[in-house]
PDB file of C-alpha atoms and ligand atoms in Angstrom:
ATOM      1  CA  MET A   1     142.057  72.577  86.571  1.00 47.00           C
ATOM      2  CA  ASN A   2     139.855  71.250  83.736  1.00 55.00           C
ATOM      3  CA  GLN A   3     136.870  73.342  82.512  1.00 52.00           C
ATOM      4  CA  LYS A   4     134.279  71.651  84.678  1.00 50.00           C
ATOM      5  CA  ASP A   5     136.011  72.027  87.847  1.00 59.00           C
ATOM      6  CA  LYS A   6     136.131  75.863  87.448  1.00 60.00           C
ATOM      7  CA  VAL A   7     134.256  77.801  90.305  1.00 58.00           C
ATOM      8  CA  PRO A   8     131.799  80.233  88.297  1.00 58.00           C
ATOM      9  CA  TYR A   9     132.989  83.884  88.797  1.00 56.00           C
ATOM     10  CA  VAL A  10     130.763  85.673  91.137  1.00 56.00           C
ATOM     11  CA  VAL A  11     130.245  89.411  90.859  1.00 54.00           C
ATOM     12  CA  THR A  12     130.518  90.285  94.569  1.00 53.00           C
ATOM     13  CA  SER A  13     130.975  93.892  94.778  1.00 57.00           C
ATOM     14  CA  LYS A  14     127.317  94.809  94.295  1.00 74.00           C
ATOM     15  CA  GLY A  15     125.531  95.508  97.506  1.00 94.00           C
ATOM     16  CA  HIS A  16     122.030  93.499  98.038  1.00 96.00           C
ATOM     17  CA  THR A  17     120.096  97.090  97.812  1.00 96.00           C
ATOM     18  CA  ALA A  18     121.660  97.841  94.355  1.00 96.00           C
ATOM     19  CA  VAL A  19     121.129  94.214  93.112  1.00 97.00           C
ATOM     20  CA  ALA A  20     117.379  94.700  94.102  1.00 98.00           C
ATOM     21  CA  ILE A  21     116.967  98.097  92.451  1.00 97.00           C
ATOM     22  CA  ASN A  22     118.960  96.922  89.299  1.00 97.00           C
ATOM     23  CA  ALA A  23     116.657  93.894  89.101  1.00 98.00           C
ATOM     24  CA  ALA A  24     113.298  95.866  89.772  1.00 98.00           C
ATOM     25  CA  ALA A  25     114.195  98.297  87.315  1.00 98.00           C
ATOM     26  CA  LYS A  26     115.126  96.207  84.506  1.00 98.00           C
ATOM     27  CA  ALA A  27     112.252  93.912  84.941  1.00 98.00           C
ATOM     28  CA  GLY A  28     109.812  96.735  85.394  1.00 98.00           C
ATOM     29  CA  GLU A  29     111.163  98.538  81.990  1.00 98.00           C
ATOM     30  CA  TRP A  30     110.760  95.197  80.419  1.00 98.00           C
ATOM     31  CA  ILE A  31     107.158  94.691  81.787  1.00 98.00           C
ATOM     32  CA  ARG A  32     106.249  98.189  80.653  1.00 97.00           C
ATOM     33  CA  SER A  33     107.781  97.477  77.158  1.00 97.00           C
ATOM     34  CA  LYS A  34     105.255  94.549  76.868  1.00 96.00           C
ATOM     35  CA  LEU A  35     102.228  96.570  77.980  1.00 95.00           C
ATOM     36  CA  GLY A  36      99.316  95.676  75.377  1.00 90.00           C
ATOM     37  CA  THR A  37     101.115  92.630  73.936  1.00 91.00           C
ATOM     38  CA  VAL A  38     100.042  89.792  76.272  1.00 84.00           C
ATOM     39  CA  LYS A  39      99.508  86.772  74.354  1.00 90.00           C
ATOM     40  CA  GLU A  40      99.252  84.003  77.084  1.00 92.00           C
ATOM     41  CA  LEU A  41      96.532  84.614  79.413  1.00 89.00           C
ATOM     42  CA  ASN A  42      95.832  81.955  81.976  1.00 91.00           C
ATOM     43  CA  THR A  43      94.156  81.437  85.215  1.00 90.00           C
ATOM     44  CA  LYS A  44      95.571  79.948  88.413  1.00 87.00           C
ATOM     45  CA  TYR A  45      93.602  79.445  91.831  1.00 81.00           C
ATOM     46  CA  SER A  46      90.550  80.928  90.605  1.00 83.00           C
ATOM     47  CA  SER A  47      89.090  82.247  87.484  1.00 89.00           C
ATOM     48  CA  GLN A  48      90.074  85.898  88.818  1.00 88.00           C
ATOM     49  CA  ASP A  49      93.609  84.861  89.450  1.00 82.00           C
ATOM     50  CA  LEU A  50      95.649  85.662  86.290  1.00 86.00           C
ATOM     51  CA  VAL A  51      99.048  84.616  85.033  1.00 86.00           C
ATOM     52  CA  THR A  52     101.116  85.756  81.813  1.00 89.00           C
ATOM     53  CA  GLU A  53     103.915  85.144  79.857  1.00 93.00           C
ATOM     54  CA  VAL A  54     105.066  88.738  81.082  1.00 92.00           C
ATOM     55  CA  ASP A  55     104.696  87.678  84.838  1.00 95.00           C
ATOM     56  CA  LYS A  56     106.730  84.414  84.010  1.00 96.00           C
ATOM     57  CA  GLY A  57     109.534  86.056  81.922  1.00 97.00           C
ATOM     58  CA  ALA A  58     109.906  89.037  84.433  1.00 98.00           C
ATOM     59  CA  GLU A  59     110.416  86.415  87.262  1.00 98.00           C
ATOM     60  CA  GLN A  60     113.005  84.676  85.120  1.00 98.00           C
ATOM     61  CA  MET A  61     114.754  87.891  84.639  1.00 98.00           C
ATOM     62  CA  ILE A  62     114.713  89.129  88.136  1.00 98.00           C
ATOM     63  CA  ARG A  63     115.844  85.350  89.466  1.00 98.00           C
ATOM     64  CA  LYS A  64     119.005  85.539  86.917  1.00 97.00           C
ATOM     65  CA  LEU A  65     120.149  88.853  87.908  1.00 97.00           C
ATOM     66  CA  ILE A  66     119.847  88.010  91.748  1.00 97.00           C
ATOM     67  CA  LEU A  67     121.943  84.712  91.202  1.00 96.00           C
ATOM     68  CA  THR A  68     124.715  86.513  89.371  1.00 94.00           C
ATOM     69  CA  HIS A  69     125.645  87.967  92.309  1.00 94.00           C
ATOM     70  CA  PHE A  70     124.531  85.760  95.186  1.00 95.00           C
ATOM     71  CA  PRO A  71     124.521  82.318  93.703  1.00 95.00           C
ATOM     72  CA  ASP A  72     123.774  80.660  96.888  1.00 95.00           C
ATOM     73  CA  HIS A  73     121.013  82.593  98.164  1.00 96.00           C
ATOM     74  CA  GLU A  74     117.454  81.259  98.382  1.00 97.00           C
ATOM     75  CA  ILE A  75     114.619  82.668  96.198  1.00 98.00           C
ATOM     76  CA  LEU A  76     110.946  82.281  96.542  1.00 98.00           C
ATOM     77  CA  GLY A  77     109.071  83.846  93.589  1.00 97.00           C
ATOM     78  CA  GLU A  78     105.298  83.834  93.020  1.00 95.00           C
ATOM     79  CA  GLU A  79     105.456  82.060  89.621  1.00 94.00           C
ATOM     80  CA  GLY A  80     107.574  79.282  91.140  1.00 93.00           C
ATOM     81  CA  VAL A  81     104.830  78.211  93.615  1.00 93.00           C
ATOM     82  CA  GLU A  82     101.922  76.325  92.734  1.00 92.00           C
ATOM     83  CA  PRO A  83      98.800  78.273  93.029  1.00 91.00           C
ATOM     84  CA  GLY A  84      96.658  78.441  96.257  1.00 90.00           C
ATOM     85  CA  PRO A  85      97.050  79.377  99.913  1.00 92.00           C
ATOM     86  CA  GLU A  86      98.134  76.032 101.076  1.00 93.00           C
ATOM     87  CA  ALA A  87     100.981  75.607  98.522  1.00 95.00           C
ATOM     88  CA  SER A  88     101.983  79.247  99.457  1.00 95.00           C
ATOM     89  CA  THR A  89     102.335  78.595 103.028  1.00 96.00           C
ATOM     90  CA  GLN A  90     104.522  75.297 102.256  1.00 97.00           C
ATOM     91  CA  ALA A  91     106.751  77.094  99.850  1.00 97.00           C
ATOM     92  CA  LEU A  92     107.698  79.941 102.263  1.00 97.00           C
ATOM     93  CA  GLN A  93     108.470  77.383 104.933  1.00 96.00           C
ATOM     94  CA  GLY A  94     110.587  75.311 102.544  1.00 96.00           C
ATOM     95  CA  SER A  95     112.401  78.363 101.644  1.00 95.00           C
ATOM     96  CA  LEU A  96     112.783  79.385 105.170  1.00 96.00           C
ATOM     97  CA  ASP A  97     114.322  75.913 106.075  1.00 95.00           C
ATOM     98  CA  ALA A  98     116.559  75.809 103.202  1.00 94.00           C
ATOM     99  CA  ASN A  99     120.335  76.146 103.655  1.00 91.00           C
ATOM    100  CA  SER A 100     120.735  79.892 103.261  1.00 94.00           C
ATOM    101  CA  ASP A 101     119.952  82.630 105.484  1.00 95.00           C
ATOM    102  CA  TYR A 102     119.465  84.978 102.787  1.00 97.00           C
ATOM    103  CA  LEU A 103     115.929  84.684 101.159  1.00 97.00           C
ATOM    104  CA  TRP A 104     114.944  86.724  98.144  1.00 98.00           C
ATOM    105  CA  ILE A 105     111.045  87.248  97.988  1.00 98.00           C
ATOM    106  CA  ILE A 106     109.610  88.184  94.598  1.00 98.00           C
ATOM    107  CA  ASP A 107     106.063  89.295  93.123  1.00 98.00           C
ATOM    108  CA  PRO A 108     107.249  90.140  89.291  1.00 98.00           C
ATOM    109  CA  VAL A 109     104.141  91.696  88.450  1.00 98.00           C
ATOM    110  CA  ASP A 110     101.858  92.768  91.476  1.00 98.00           C
ATOM    111  CA  GLY A 111      98.618  93.687  89.916  1.00 97.00           C
ATOM    112  CA  THR A 112      98.513  91.389  86.820  1.00 97.00           C
ATOM    113  CA  THR A 113      94.799  92.107  86.526  1.00 96.00           C
ATOM    114  CA  ASN A 114      95.595  95.899  85.880  1.00 98.00           C
ATOM    115  CA  TYR A 115      98.519  94.884  83.609  1.00 97.00           C
ATOM    116  CA  VAL A 116      96.217  92.716  81.486  1.00 96.00           C
ATOM    117  CA  HIS A 117      93.622  95.603  81.142  1.00 96.00           C
ATOM    118  CA  GLY A 118      96.206  98.393  80.609  1.00 97.00           C
ATOM    119  CA  PHE A 119      95.180 100.096  83.911  1.00 98.00           C
ATOM    120  CA  PRO A 120      98.623 101.509  85.014  1.00 98.00           C
ATOM    121  CA  PHE A 121      98.887 100.297  88.493  1.00 98.00           C
ATOM    122  CA  PHE A 122     101.054  97.637  88.919  1.00 98.00           C
ATOM    123  CA  ALA A 123     104.576  96.970  90.254  1.00 98.00           C
ATOM    124  CA  VAL A 124     107.671  94.926  90.742  1.00 98.00           C
ATOM    125  CA  SER A 125     108.249  93.708  94.321  1.00 98.00           C
ATOM    126  CA  ILE A 126     111.526  92.448  95.779  1.00 98.00           C
ATOM    127  CA  ALA A 127     112.420  91.865  99.179  1.00 98.00           C
ATOM    128  CA  LEU A 128     115.638  90.085 100.720  1.00 98.00           C
ATOM    129  CA  ALA A 129     115.095  88.536 104.382  1.00 97.00           C
ATOM    130  CA  TYR A 130     117.936  87.676 106.337  1.00 96.00           C
ATOM    131  CA  LYS A 131     117.189  84.852 109.050  1.00 96.00           C
ATOM    132  CA  GLY A 132     113.602  85.493 108.199  1.00 96.00           C
ATOM    133  CA  GLU A 133     113.686  89.415 108.672  1.00 97.00           C
ATOM    134  CA  VAL A 134     113.189  91.624 105.878  1.00 97.00           C
ATOM    135  CA  ILE A 135     116.256  93.813 105.517  1.00 97.00           C
ATOM    136  CA  VAL A 136     115.723  95.157 102.002  1.00 97.00           C
ATOM    137  CA  GLY A 137     112.558  96.219 100.429  1.00 98.00           C
ATOM    138  CA  VAL A 138     112.068  97.594  96.756  1.00 98.00           C
ATOM    139  CA  ILE A 139     109.038  98.357  94.988  1.00 98.00           C
ATOM    140  CA  TYR A 140     109.064  99.755  91.245  1.00 98.00           C
ATOM    141  CA  ASP A 141     106.027 101.239  89.564  1.00 98.00           C
ATOM    142  CA  PRO A 142     107.246 101.445  85.721  1.00 98.00           C
ATOM    143  CA  SER A 143     104.066 103.320  84.884  1.00 98.00           C
ATOM    144  CA  ARG A 144     105.016 106.257  87.067  1.00 98.00           C
ATOM    145  CA  ASP A 145     108.775 105.405  87.195  1.00 98.00           C
ATOM    146  CA  GLU A 146     108.519 105.623  90.707  1.00 98.00           C
ATOM    147  CA  LEU A 147     111.240 103.424  92.685  1.00 98.00           C
ATOM    148  CA  PHE A 148     110.348 102.974  96.380  1.00 98.00           C
ATOM    149  CA  VAL A 149     113.530 101.546  98.545  1.00 98.00           C
ATOM    150  CA  ALA A 150     113.666 100.565 102.059  1.00 97.00           C
ATOM    151  CA  GLU A 151     116.747  99.221 104.299  1.00 97.00           C
ATOM    152  CA  LYS A 152     116.298  98.013 107.684  1.00 97.00           C
ATOM    153  CA  GLY A 153     117.461 100.626 110.080  1.00 96.00           C
ATOM    154  CA  LYS A 154     118.229 103.266 107.355  1.00 96.00           C
ATOM    155  CA  GLY A 155     114.792 104.720 106.168  1.00 96.00           C
ATOM    156  CA  ALA A 156     113.058 104.320 103.185  1.00 98.00           C
ATOM    157  CA  TYR A 157     113.042 106.538  99.923  1.00 98.00           C
ATOM    158  CA  VAL A 158     111.291 107.281  96.789  1.00 97.00           C
ATOM    159  CA  HIS A 159     113.810 108.330  94.052  1.00 87.00           C
ATOM    160  CA  GLY A 160     116.137 109.669  96.785  1.00 87.00           C
ATOM    161  CA  SER A 161     113.395 111.535  98.989  1.00 95.00           C
ATOM    162  CA  PRO A 162     112.529 110.072 102.253  1.00 97.00           C
ATOM    163  CA  THR A 163     108.965 108.839 102.362  1.00 98.00           C
ATOM    164  CA  LYS A 164     106.934 109.262 105.653  1.00 98.00           C
ATOM    165  CA  VAL A 165     103.626 108.072 106.645  1.00 98.00           C
ATOM    166  CA  SER A 166     100.686 110.610 106.903  1.00 98.00           C
ATOM    167  CA  GLN A 167      99.423 112.308 109.991  1.00 98.00           C
ATOM    168  CA  GLU A 168      95.591 111.114 110.129  1.00 98.00           C
ATOM    169  CA  MET A 169      94.518 110.344 113.608  1.00 98.00           C
ATOM    170  CA  SER A 170      91.157 108.666 113.111  1.00 98.00           C
ATOM    171  CA  LEU A 171      89.681 106.603 110.478  1.00 98.00           C
ATOM    172  CA  GLY A 172      87.091 109.575 109.901  1.00 98.00           C
ATOM    173  CA  THR A 173      89.914 111.610 108.353  1.00 98.00           C
ATOM    174  CA  SER A 174      91.580 108.441 106.579  1.00 98.00           C
ATOM    175  CA  LEU A 175      91.911 107.462 103.027  1.00 99.00           C
ATOM    176  CA  LEU A 176      92.160 103.718 103.358  1.00 99.00           C
ATOM    177  CA  ALA A 177      93.040 100.881 100.729  1.00 98.00           C
ATOM    178  CA  THR A 178      91.996  97.225 100.171  1.00 98.00           C
ATOM    179  CA  GLY A 179      91.757  94.727  97.610  1.00 98.00           C
ATOM    180  CA  PHE A 180      89.311  92.223  96.123  1.00 97.00           C
ATOM    181  CA  PRO A 181      91.003  89.034  96.662  1.00 94.00           C
ATOM    182  CA  PRO A 182      90.836  86.307  93.941  1.00 91.00           C
ATOM    183  CA  ASP A 183      90.079  83.481  96.429  1.00 92.00           C
ATOM    184  CA  GLN A 184      86.032  83.519  96.455  1.00 92.00           C
ATOM    185  CA  ASN A 185      85.738  80.934  98.925  1.00 92.00           C
ATOM    186  CA  PHE A 186      87.578  82.159 101.873  1.00 95.00           C
ATOM    187  CA  ALA A 187      89.382  85.648 101.461  1.00 96.00           C
ATOM    188  CA  PHE A 188      86.834  87.402  99.256  1.00 97.00           C
ATOM    189  CA  PRO A 189      83.910  87.327 101.593  1.00 97.00           C
ATOM    190  CA  ILE A 190      85.714  88.120 104.728  1.00 97.00           C
ATOM    191  CA  ASN A 191      87.224  91.170 103.102  1.00 97.00           C
ATOM    192  CA  MET A 192      83.741  92.416 101.746  1.00 98.00           C
ATOM    193  CA  ALA A 193      82.499  92.045 105.596  1.00 98.00           C
ATOM    194  CA  GLY A 194      85.496  94.154 106.514  1.00 98.00           C
ATOM    195  CA  LEU A 195      84.911  96.979 103.762  1.00 98.00           C
ATOM    196  CA  GLN A 196      81.152  96.983 104.487  1.00 98.00           C
ATOM    197  CA  HIS A 197      81.855  97.866 107.981  1.00 98.00           C
ATOM    198  CA  ILE A 198      84.831 100.106 107.629  1.00 98.00           C
ATOM    199  CA  ALA A 199      83.583 102.200 104.657  1.00 98.00           C
ATOM    200  CA  PRO A 200      81.051 104.243 106.487  1.00 98.00           C
ATOM    201  CA  GLN A 201      83.644 105.317 109.137  1.00 98.00           C
ATOM    202  CA  ALA A 202      86.563 106.456 106.859  1.00 98.00           C
ATOM    203  CA  ARG A 203      86.777 109.376 104.601  1.00 98.00           C
ATOM    204  CA  SER A 204      86.900 107.004 101.569  1.00 98.00           C
ATOM    205  CA  ILE A 205      88.523 103.727 100.431  1.00 98.00           C
ATOM    206  CA  ARG A 206      90.346 102.608  97.273  1.00 98.00           C
ATOM    207  CA  ALA A 207      91.022  99.169  95.697  1.00 98.00           C
ATOM    208  CA  GLY A 208      93.737  99.969  93.398  1.00 98.00           C
ATOM    209  CA  GLY A 209      94.518  96.311  92.494  1.00 98.00           C
ATOM    210  CA  SER A 210      98.262  96.093  93.629  1.00 98.00           C
ATOM    211  CA  ALA A 211      98.828  95.439  97.473  1.00 98.00           C
ATOM    212  CA  ALA A 212     102.563  96.253  96.850  1.00 98.00           C
ATOM    213  CA  LEU A 213     101.849  99.775  95.715  1.00 98.00           C
ATOM    214  CA  HIS A 214      98.971 100.198  98.412  1.00 98.00           C
ATOM    215  CA  MET A 215     101.755  99.379 101.215  1.00 99.00           C
ATOM    216  CA  ALA A 216     104.465 101.694  99.122  1.00 99.00           C
ATOM    217  CA  TYR A 217     101.624 104.420  99.158  1.00 99.00           C
ATOM    218  CA  VAL A 218     101.051 103.927 103.032  1.00 99.00           C
ATOM    219  CA  ALA A 219     104.839 104.206 103.209  1.00 98.00           C
ATOM    220  CA  ALA A 220     104.695 107.736 101.225  1.00 98.00           C
ATOM    221  CA  GLY A 221     101.647 109.160 103.202  1.00 98.00           C
ATOM    222  CA  ARG A 222      99.146 108.758 100.124  1.00 98.00           C
ATOM    223  CA  LEU A 223      97.217 106.583 102.058  1.00 99.00           C
ATOM    224  CA  SER A 224      96.500 106.336 105.654  1.00 99.00           C
ATOM    225  CA  GLY A 225      96.239 102.624 105.709  1.00 99.00           C
ATOM    226  CA  PHE A 226      95.565  99.441 103.903  1.00 99.00           C
ATOM    227  CA  TRP A 227      94.097  95.976 105.007  1.00 98.00           C
ATOM    228  CA  GLU A 228      93.603  92.875 103.143  1.00 98.00           C
ATOM    229  CA  ILE A 229      92.964  89.151 103.748  1.00 98.00           C
ATOM    230  CA  GLY A 230      94.682  86.380 101.845  1.00 97.00           C
ATOM    231  CA  LEU A 231      97.773  88.061 100.762  1.00 98.00           C
ATOM    232  CA  ASN A 232     101.125  86.314 100.187  1.00 97.00           C
ATOM    233  CA  SER A 233     104.488  86.959 101.551  1.00 98.00           C
ATOM    234  CA  TRP A 234     105.642  88.128  98.050  1.00 98.00           C
ATOM    235  CA  ASP A 235     102.797  90.730  98.038  1.00 98.00           C
ATOM    236  CA  LEU A 236     103.728  92.045 101.205  1.00 98.00           C
ATOM    237  CA  ALA A 237     107.506  91.676 102.363  1.00 98.00           C
ATOM    238  CA  ALA A 238     109.033  94.582 100.391  1.00 98.00           C
ATOM    239  CA  GLY A 239     105.910  97.023 101.441  1.00 98.00           C
ATOM    240  CA  VAL A 240     106.327  95.962 104.882  1.00 98.00           C
ATOM    241  CA  LEU A 241     109.673  97.529 105.366  1.00 98.00           C
ATOM    242  CA  LEU A 242     108.687 100.493 103.326  1.00 98.00           C
ATOM    243  CA  VAL A 243     105.789 101.118 105.892  1.00 98.00           C
ATOM    244  CA  LYS A 244     107.932 100.490 109.210  1.00 98.00           C
ATOM    245  CA  GLU A 245     111.094 102.563 107.753  1.00 98.00           C
ATOM    246  CA  SER A 246     108.597 105.395 107.001  1.00 98.00           C
ATOM    247  CA  GLY A 247     107.318 105.570 110.529  1.00 98.00           C
ATOM    248  CA  GLY A 248     104.397 103.420 110.108  1.00 98.00           C
ATOM    249  CA  GLU A 249     103.016 100.147 111.533  1.00 98.00           C
ATOM    250  CA  VAL A 250     102.282  96.536 110.082  1.00 98.00           C
ATOM    251  CA  THR A 251     100.576  93.745 111.932  1.00 98.00           C
ATOM    252  CA  ASP A 252      98.412  90.815 111.217  1.00 98.00           C
ATOM    253  CA  THR A 253      94.594  91.621 111.467  1.00 98.00           C
ATOM    254  CA  LEU A 254      94.481  90.879 115.013  1.00 98.00           C
ATOM    255  CA  GLY A 255      97.053  93.328 115.717  1.00 98.00           C
ATOM    256  CA  ARG A 256     100.118  90.885 116.199  1.00 98.00           C
ATOM    257  CA  PRO A 257     103.547  91.897 114.884  1.00 98.00           C
ATOM    258  CA  TYR A 258     104.138  91.026 111.137  1.00 98.00           C
ATOM    259  CA  ASP A 259     106.178  88.053 110.190  1.00 98.00           C
ATOM    260  CA  LEU A 260     106.839  86.428 106.723  1.00 98.00           C
ATOM    261  CA  GLY A 261     103.817  84.271 107.233  1.00 97.00           C
ATOM    262  CA  VAL A 262     101.245  86.987 107.695  1.00 98.00           C
ATOM    263  CA  ARG A 263      98.732  86.642 105.124  1.00 98.00           C
ATOM    264  CA  HIS A 264      96.043  89.024 106.775  1.00 98.00           C
ATOM    265  CA  VAL A 265      97.517  92.286 106.941  1.00 98.00           C
ATOM    266  CA  VAL A 266      96.968  95.971 108.423  1.00 99.00           C
ATOM    267  CA  ALA A 267      99.267  98.524 107.593  1.00 99.00           C
ATOM    268  CA  SER A 268      99.032 102.090 108.651  1.00 99.00           C
ATOM    269  CA  ASN A 269     100.565 105.187 109.649  1.00 99.00           C
ATOM    270  CA  GLY A 270     100.462 104.004 113.057  1.00 98.00           C
ATOM    271  CA  HIS A 271      97.853 106.632 114.618  1.00 98.00           C
ATOM    272  CA  ILE A 272      94.785 104.757 113.124  1.00 98.00           C
ATOM    273  CA  HIS A 273      96.362 101.293 113.586  1.00 98.00           C
ATOM    274  CA  ASN A 274      94.193 100.110 116.693  1.00 98.00           C
ATOM    275  CA  GLU A 275      91.143 101.706 115.226  1.00 98.00           C
ATOM    276  CA  LEU A 276      91.388  99.888 111.994  1.00 98.00           C
ATOM    277  CA  VAL A 277      92.197  96.362 113.925  1.00 98.00           C
ATOM    278  CA  GLU A 278      89.265  97.038 116.354  1.00 98.00           C
ATOM    279  CA  SER A 279      86.955  97.817 113.480  1.00 98.00           C
ATOM    280  CA  LEU A 280      87.873  94.362 111.777  1.00 98.00           C
ATOM    281  CA  LYS A 281      87.497  92.570 115.026  1.00 98.00           C
ATOM    282  CA  GLN A 282      84.069  94.137 115.422  1.00 97.00           C
ATOM    283  CA  ALA A 283      83.265  93.116 111.724  1.00 98.00           C
ATOM    284  CA  LYS A 284      84.469  89.599 112.420  1.00 97.00           C
ATOM    285  CA  ALA A 285      86.369  90.148 109.314  1.00 98.00           C
ATOM    286  CA  THR A 286      89.960  89.435 110.414  1.00 98.00           C
ATOM    287  CA  GLY A 287      90.121  86.173 108.726  1.00 97.00           C
ATOM    288  CA  LEU A 288      91.702  84.790 112.020  1.00 96.00           C
ATOM    289  CA  SER A 289      90.485  83.303 115.234  1.00 87.00           C
ATOM    290  CA  ILE A 290      92.607  84.295 118.777  1.00 67.00           C
ATOM    291  CA  GLU A 291      92.300  80.690 119.746  1.00 46.00           C
ATOM    292  CA  LYS A 292      93.705  79.183 116.305  1.00 45.00           C
ATOM    293  CA  GLY A 293      96.187  82.202 115.349  1.00 44.00           C
TER     294      GLY A 293
HETATM  295  C1  IPD B 301      97.010  90.677  93.620  1.00 90.93           C
HETATM  296  C2  IPD B 301      97.161  92.019  93.858  1.00 90.93           C
HETATM  297  C3  IPD B 301      95.729  92.653  94.166  1.00 90.93           C
HETATM  298  C4  IPD B 301      95.235  91.713  95.384  1.00 90.93           C
HETATM  299  C5  IPD B 301      95.181  90.059  95.448  1.00 90.93           C
HETATM  300  C6  IPD B 301      96.705  89.876  94.867  1.00 90.93           C
HETATM  301  P1  IPD B 301      98.711  89.550  91.819  1.00 90.93           P
HETATM  302  O1  IPD B 301      98.508  90.173  93.401  1.00 90.93           O
HETATM  303  O2  IPD B 301      98.193  92.178  94.857  1.00 90.93           O
HETATM  304  O3  IPD B 301      95.629  93.998  94.786  1.00 90.93           O
HETATM  305  O4  IPD B 301      93.983  92.159  95.795  1.00 90.93           O
HETATM  306  O5  IPD B 301      94.813  89.703  96.644  1.00 90.93           O
HETATM  307  O6  IPD B 301      96.453  88.566  94.485  1.00 90.93           O
HETATM  308  O7  IPD B 301      98.204  88.420  91.454  1.00 90.93           O
HETATM  309  O8  IPD B 301      98.389  90.599  90.709  1.00 90.93           O
HETATM  310  O9  IPD B 301     100.485  89.456  91.738  1.00 90.93           O
HETATM  311 CA1   CA B 302     100.775  89.685  94.031  1.00 90.93          CA
HETATM  312 CA1   CA B 303     102.152  88.694  90.788  1.00 90.93          CA
END
């Protein structure tokens, strides 16, 4: 056998979850070490959609680590996709149609605006889907050194302690979160309409600037619910499994079951889910029409 016919050595002994944890932790540590040193700050879809060399470097690092163990798995990472909702939808479909049952979905830095400003609320988000269903979700917050891990059917944990959604039964006692989407044309005004309608009904609302961490916080019972219009699969996939495995609920903004294509999301402790969805419908702030879906 000459050199070029040699099959590359593949490290197979590590499980999917261990690889996801290792990649998230390594990338997270590197991201934290680069805090305050950003040299290349660029914009993508809008002037509020930021990207830096750290986002790109972290994604490369995660891709390499995953491919070391699973060279034939498919990977969808935010920084490998052209900006904008249409390109995201197409890239997801392309990845789902590709030749592998396993699809890794990566957001190397969720909360880039926070990262650029030194506001310590950003995370690495890594999910693994099998035949379109998320089976592993890992979110790592390097600022607080908090690692959230979920495995389908096996529960969700933060540093080994099971996570559990909160117990609030109505919006009136709920702490909610949402975001300020960078897409000024479509998502932003709709989300603002929802915010204006829901804010007076809730105990209070936060907009921390990381959808992935908001999802992890719903899982951990620190938030009662979260909604946002115009997200991407990489913002949500890992967090969805965390919320579900912690006893919560995740749907689109019309209350239909989550799938990887959902961009307008509601996640909650389950008890307040209908009230939150109904409130968005009343405000005409779902971003969806029942007819069009
Ligand atoms: C953003 C964050 C933010 C949300 C935006 C996302 P990024 O992701 O999750 O909280 O409001 O809609 O785009 O760009 O920091 O990875
Ligand atoms: Ca993101
Ligand atoms: Ca990102």
